[in-house]
């Protein structure tokens, strides 16, 4: 709500999350929904990840009921893409995986130089299962790296956090 107040007070246009406006019952403020062919979201945008202790069966059973499997598999694809490019919150990178009408996993990836002068994209398709999702994400990252070559800087400044191993738990769907 505070972003809307600031935007109206300063008389500026703001880009806000559709999911947030829906949750706040403020959809009257939507002037345009940006389609995916114009702008991809950040990797894992709109998903909530929940982790629990290994072997905590009661908690695992509880969380399994909250899991949204299509979202989980999308994130299983998107994270290896980000990791392959050593991406962080300081990298102009986007990735969007989803289950298509054909039942297959469809992935679109994007990375740009900070000044936006060079943009690299990729599209991949694979089976809608965990093994294929990981493979699609890794291959998409490798494809972008090959397109970029050694001269293209894919990172802005030093990486703020160590590259954590891939850990995928349960994921809730939030307007993906």
Coordinates of C-alpha atoms in Angstrom, one line a residue, residues 8-71:
X8 CA 0.3 8.9 -6.3
X9 CA 1.9 11.5 -4.0
X10 CA 4.9 11.9 -6.3
X11 CA 2.8 11.6 -9.4
X12 CA 4.9 8.8 -10.9
X13 CA 4.1 5.5 -12.5
X14 CA 5.0 2.4 -10.5
X15 CA 5.4 -1.2 -11.4
X16 CA 3.7 -3.3 -8.8
X17 CA 3.1 -7.0 -8.4
X18 CA -0.3 -8.2 -9.7
X19 CA -0.5 -10.8 -6.9
X20 CA 0.0 -8.1 -4.2
X21 CA -2.7 -5.9 -5.6
X22 CA -5.1 -8.9 -5.8
X23 CA -4.4 -9.8 -2.2
X24 CA -5.0 -6.3 -1.0
X25 CA -8.2 -6.1 -3.1
X26 CA -6.8 -3.1 -4.9
X27 CA -7.1 -4.3 -8.5
X28 CA -8.7 -0.9 -9.5
X29 CA -5.1 0.5 -9.6
X30 CA -4.1 -1.9 -12.4
X31 CA -3.6 0.0 -15.6
X32 CA -1.8 -2.7 -17.5
X33 CA -0.6 -6.2 -17.1
X34 CA 2.7 -6.7 -18.8
X35 CA 2.7 -9.9 -20.9
X36 CA 5.5 -12.4 -20.6
X37 CA 6.7 -11.8 -24.1
X38 CA 7.5 -8.2 -23.1
X39 CA 9.1 -8.8 -19.7
X40 CA 10.0 -12.0 -17.9
X41 CA 10.0 -12.2 -14.1
X42 CA 13.0 -12.7 -12.0
X43 CA 13.9 -16.3 -11.3
X44 CA 11.5 -17.8 -8.7
X45 CA 9.4 -14.6 -8.6
X46 CA 6.0 -15.2 -7.0
X47 CA 6.9 -18.5 -5.3
X48 CA 7.4 -19.2 -1.6
X49 CA 9.9 -21.8 -0.6
X50 CA 9.6 -23.7 2.7
X51 CA 12.3 -25.9 4.1
X52 CA 12.2 -28.2 7.1
X53 CA 14.6 -30.5 9.0
X54 CA 15.4 -33.7 7.2
X55 CA 13.7 -36.7 8.8
X56 CA 10.9 -34.6 10.4
X57 CA 8.1 -36.8 9.0
X58 CA 5.2 -35.0 10.7
X59 CA 6.3 -31.7 9.3
X60 CA 7.1 -33.2 5.9
X61 CA 3.6 -34.6 5.7
X62 CA 2.1 -31.3 6.7
X63 CA 4.1 -29.3 4.2
X64 CA 3.4 -31.8 1.4
X65 CA -0.3 -30.8 1.7
X66 CA 0.8 -27.1 1.0
X67 CA 3.0 -28.0 -1.9
X68 CA 2.0 -26.8 -5.4
X69 CA 3.9 -29.3 -7.6
X70 CA 3.8 -27.3 -10.9
X71 CA 5.4 -24.4 -9.1

